[in-house]
Amino acid sequence: VLAMTAPQIDMLREQFPEGGAKPVYTLKQFAGAVGDVEDPVGKGEAVYAACLAEIKAHLEAALPRLLATLDHA
């Protein structure tokens, strides 16, 4: 499971305790980076564009790992 922020991970673990020890990462963690992808809601078009670019870059970086994970599923 991938989330955008650590608080989202906390919420998922609280709402779905049956998930137990299944791995949950922020997109940045899964891509080998640190931090969260901040929610751009209400911050203007330039912030949305920057958020899009950030998500795209981290998805591209995470793609090999994601594909490897799917091969082992």
XYZ file of N, CA, C and O in Angstrom:
292
model
N 0.852 -1.165 0.000
C 0.000 0.000 0.000
C 0.897 1.226 0.000
O 1.867 1.294 0.747
N 0.557 2.179 -0.860
C 1.281 3.446 -0.913
C 0.355 4.575 -0.495
O -0.806 4.617 -0.907
N 0.880 5.476 0.310
C 0.151 6.671 0.749
C 1.022 7.873 0.424
O 2.198 7.734 0.097
N 0.440 9.041 0.522
C 1.203 10.251 0.241
C 1.913 10.789 1.481
O 2.948 11.442 1.367
N 1.343 10.541 2.678
C 1.908 11.119 3.903
C 1.943 10.094 5.031
O 1.164 9.139 5.049
N 2.820 10.325 5.985
C 2.881 9.466 7.173
C 1.567 9.504 7.962
O 1.116 8.455 8.435
N 0.917 10.665 8.122
C -0.376 10.655 8.802
C -1.425 9.797 8.088
O -2.274 9.174 8.736
N -1.368 9.721 6.764
C -2.278 8.829 6.047
C -1.994 7.372 6.400
O -2.922 6.572 6.558
N -0.731 7.020 6.542
C -0.375 5.661 6.945
C -0.935 5.371 8.328
O -1.520 4.304 8.569
N -0.782 6.315 9.248
C -1.325 6.137 10.597
C -2.829 5.917 10.549
O -3.363 5.033 11.235
N -3.530 6.706 9.734
C -4.975 6.574 9.602
C -5.346 5.200 9.046
O -6.266 4.553 9.538
N -4.627 4.749 8.037
C -4.903 3.439 7.455
C -4.708 2.327 8.485
O -5.527 1.407 8.582
N -3.636 2.412 9.240
C -3.376 1.380 10.262
C -4.451 1.395 11.353
O -4.835 0.347 11.857
N -4.935 2.578 11.718
C -5.999 2.678 12.724
C -7.320 2.141 12.191
O -8.037 1.429 12.884
N -7.661 2.498 10.959
C -8.953 2.107 10.402
C -8.986 0.668 9.909
O -10.064 0.092 9.771
N -7.824 0.100 9.623
C -7.756 -1.263 9.101
C -6.728 -2.084 9.869
O -5.714 -2.526 9.308
N -6.978 -2.320 11.158
C -6.007 -3.061 11.961
C -5.784 -4.485 11.456
O -4.743 -5.086 11.727
N -6.738 -5.006 10.695
C -6.568 -6.349 10.156
C -5.424 -6.419 9.142
O -4.962 -7.509 8.785
N -4.950 -5.259 8.700
C -3.807 -5.215 7.792
C -2.518 -5.636 8.466
O -1.568 -6.031 7.803
N -2.524 -5.539 9.787
C -1.395 -6.009 10.585
C -0.049 -5.517 10.110
O 0.182 -4.323 9.980
N 0.814 -6.471 9.814
C 2.198 -6.153 9.466
C 2.414 -5.993 7.970
O 3.550 -5.943 7.525
N 1.345 -5.899 7.193
C 1.532 -5.712 5.750
C 2.256 -4.393 5.517
O 2.009 -3.403 6.191
N 3.158 -4.370 4.551
C 3.946 -3.155 4.329
C 3.106 -1.999 3.785
O 2.293 -2.174 2.884
N 3.319 -0.836 4.383
C 2.686 0.398 3.944
C 3.794 1.448 3.919
O 4.542 1.591 4.879
N 3.884 2.156 2.809
C 4.937 3.149 2.632
C 4.333 4.457 2.141
O 3.291 4.460 1.500
N 5.062 5.553 2.389
C 4.737 6.751 1.633
C 5.346 6.546 0.249
O 6.280 5.750 0.069
N 4.825 7.254 -0.731
C 5.374 7.151 -2.078
C 6.858 7.482 -2.071
O 7.662 6.798 -2.700
N 7.220 8.520 -1.331
C 8.635 8.908 -1.282
C 9.489 7.812 -0.665
O 10.579 7.516 -1.164
N 9.033 7.192 0.429
C 9.786 6.095 1.040
C 9.994 4.969 0.037
O 11.095 4.428 -0.090
N 8.929 4.596 -0.644
C 8.997 3.490 -1.592
C 9.965 3.807 -2.726
O 10.613 2.910 -3.269
N 10.095 5.088 -3.058
C 11.004 5.519 -4.118
C 12.427 5.740 -3.611
O 13.309 6.096 -4.385
N 12.659 5.551 -2.313
C 13.990 5.715 -1.745
C 14.295 7.114 -1.261
O 15.450 7.450 -0.998
N 13.269 7.935 -1.120
C 13.453 9.305 -0.644
C 12.878 9.437 0.770
O 12.388 8.474 1.339
N 12.925 10.628 1.292
C 12.452 10.901 2.646
C 11.365 11.959 2.591
O 11.443 12.900 1.795
N 10.349 11.816 3.435
C 9.335 12.851 3.569
C 8.006 12.464 2.958
O 7.778 11.318 2.572
N 7.123 13.435 2.898
C 5.764 13.247 2.413
C 5.536 14.050 1.142
O 6.229 15.025 0.874
N 4.536 13.650 0.384
C 4.018 14.457 -0.709
C 2.867 15.254 -0.103
O 1.841 14.686 0.265
N 3.062 16.536 0.052
C 2.072 17.362 0.724
C 0.839 17.587 -0.145
O 0.934 17.717 -1.359
N -0.304 17.646 0.498
C -1.582 17.866 -0.174
C -1.645 19.302 -0.689
O -1.477 20.253 0.075
N -1.906 19.497 -1.981
C -1.932 20.837 -2.540
C -3.288 21.540 -2.444
O -3.426 22.669 -2.914
N -4.258 20.913 -1.804
C -5.619 21.464 -1.783
C -5.626 22.911 -1.311
O -5.047 23.255 -0.274
N -6.256 23.764 -2.124
C -6.429 25.166 -1.783
C -5.195 26.032 -1.925
O -5.197 27.169 -1.464
N -4.151 25.533 -2.559
C -2.894 26.284 -2.604
C -2.561 26.869 -3.965
O -1.480 27.379 -4.167
N -3.455 26.768 -4.917
C -3.212 27.402 -6.209
C -2.637 26.462 -7.256
O -2.071 25.418 -6.958
N -2.777 26.901 -8.492
C -2.408 26.071 -9.638
C -0.920 25.731 -9.679
O -0.542 24.608 -10.035
N -0.068 26.653 -9.324
C 1.374 26.389 -9.357
C 1.755 25.285 -8.371
O 2.612 24.445 -8.663
N 1.110 25.268 -7.212
C 1.398 24.233 -6.215
C 0.904 22.875 -6.712
O 1.568 21.856 -6.530
N -0.267 22.871 -7.374
C -0.765 21.622 -7.960
C 0.207 21.093 -9.015
O 0.495 19.897 -9.075
N 0.712 21.972 -9.851
C 1.657 21.564 -10.893
C 2.937 21.004 -10.269
O 3.478 19.991 -10.738
N 3.416 21.639 -9.219
C 4.615 21.152 -8.535
C 4.356 19.793 -7.899
O 5.220 18.903 -7.932
N 3.172 19.621 -7.323
C 2.808 18.349 -6.708
C 2.747 17.247 -7.766
O 3.242 16.146 -7.553
N 2.170 17.557 -8.907
C 2.117 16.599 -10.012
C 3.522 16.176 -10.422
O 3.801 14.990 -10.590
N 4.406 17.135 -10.574
C 5.781 16.833 -10.972
C 6.474 15.977 -9.920
O 7.218 15.038 -10.255
N 6.226 16.277 -8.652
C 6.833 15.506 -7.567
C 6.325 14.068 -7.576
O 7.111 13.118 -7.470
N 5.010 13.890 -7.709
C 4.438 12.540 -7.746
C 4.990 11.775 -8.945
O 5.394 10.609 -8.821
N 5.025 12.410 -10.099
C 5.529 11.755 -11.300
C 6.980 11.310 -11.115
O 7.337 10.175 -11.449
N 7.816 12.172 -10.584
C 9.229 11.833 -10.383
C 9.386 10.651 -9.432
O 10.189 9.741 -9.692
N 8.614 10.636 -8.354
C 8.735 9.541 -7.394
C 8.141 8.244 -7.936
O 8.662 7.162 -7.659
N 7.084 8.333 -8.726
C 6.547 7.123 -9.363
C 7.556 6.543 -10.346
O 7.751 5.319 -10.400
N 8.203 7.406 -11.110
C 9.226 6.925 -12.042
C 10.373 6.260 -11.294
O 10.871 5.210 -11.714
N 10.793 6.849 -10.182
C 11.877 6.269 -9.388
C 11.449 4.946 -8.745
O 12.259 4.034 -8.593
N 10.178 4.833 -8.381
C 9.671 3.641 -7.692
C 9.275 2.526 -8.641
O 9.094 1.388 -8.207
N 9.147 2.808 -9.919
C 8.618 1.830 -10.856
C 9.364 0.496 -10.851
O 8.721 -0.557 -10.784
N 10.692 0.459 -10.886
C 11.368 -0.844 -10.856
C 11.033 -1.649 -9.591
O 10.789 -2.853 -9.665
N 11.011 -0.991 -8.465
C 10.679 -1.682 -7.217
C 9.228 -2.149 -7.222
O 8.922 -3.254 -6.769
N 8.346 -1.312 -7.726
C 6.933 -1.677 -7.802
C 6.735 -2.891 -8.702
O 6.039 -3.842 -8.340
N 7.374 -2.899 -9.847
C 7.248 -4.032 -10.759
C 7.823 -5.298 -10.139
O 7.258 -6.388 -10.294
N 8.938 -5.189 -9.426
C 9.525 -6.349 -8.757
C 8.581 -6.884 -7.685
O 8.445 -8.095 -7.511
N 7.921 -5.972 -6.976
C 6.964 -6.376 -5.944
C 5.803 -7.127 -6.568
O 5.349 -8.139 -6.041
N 5.310 -6.646 -7.702
C 4.195 -7.302 -8.374
C 4.587 -8.677 -8.897
O 3.768 -9.600 -8.895
N 5.829 -8.829 -9.324
C 6.299 -10.135 -9.810
C 6.311 -11.179 -8.711
O 6.195 -12.367 -8.982
N 6.446 -10.736 -7.457
C 6.509 -11.668 -6.330
C 5.160 -11.835 -5.638
O 5.055 -12.527 -4.641
N 4.131 -11.192 -6.143
C 2.804 -11.264 -5.504
C 2.098 -12.559 -5.848
O 2.316 -13.235 -6.758
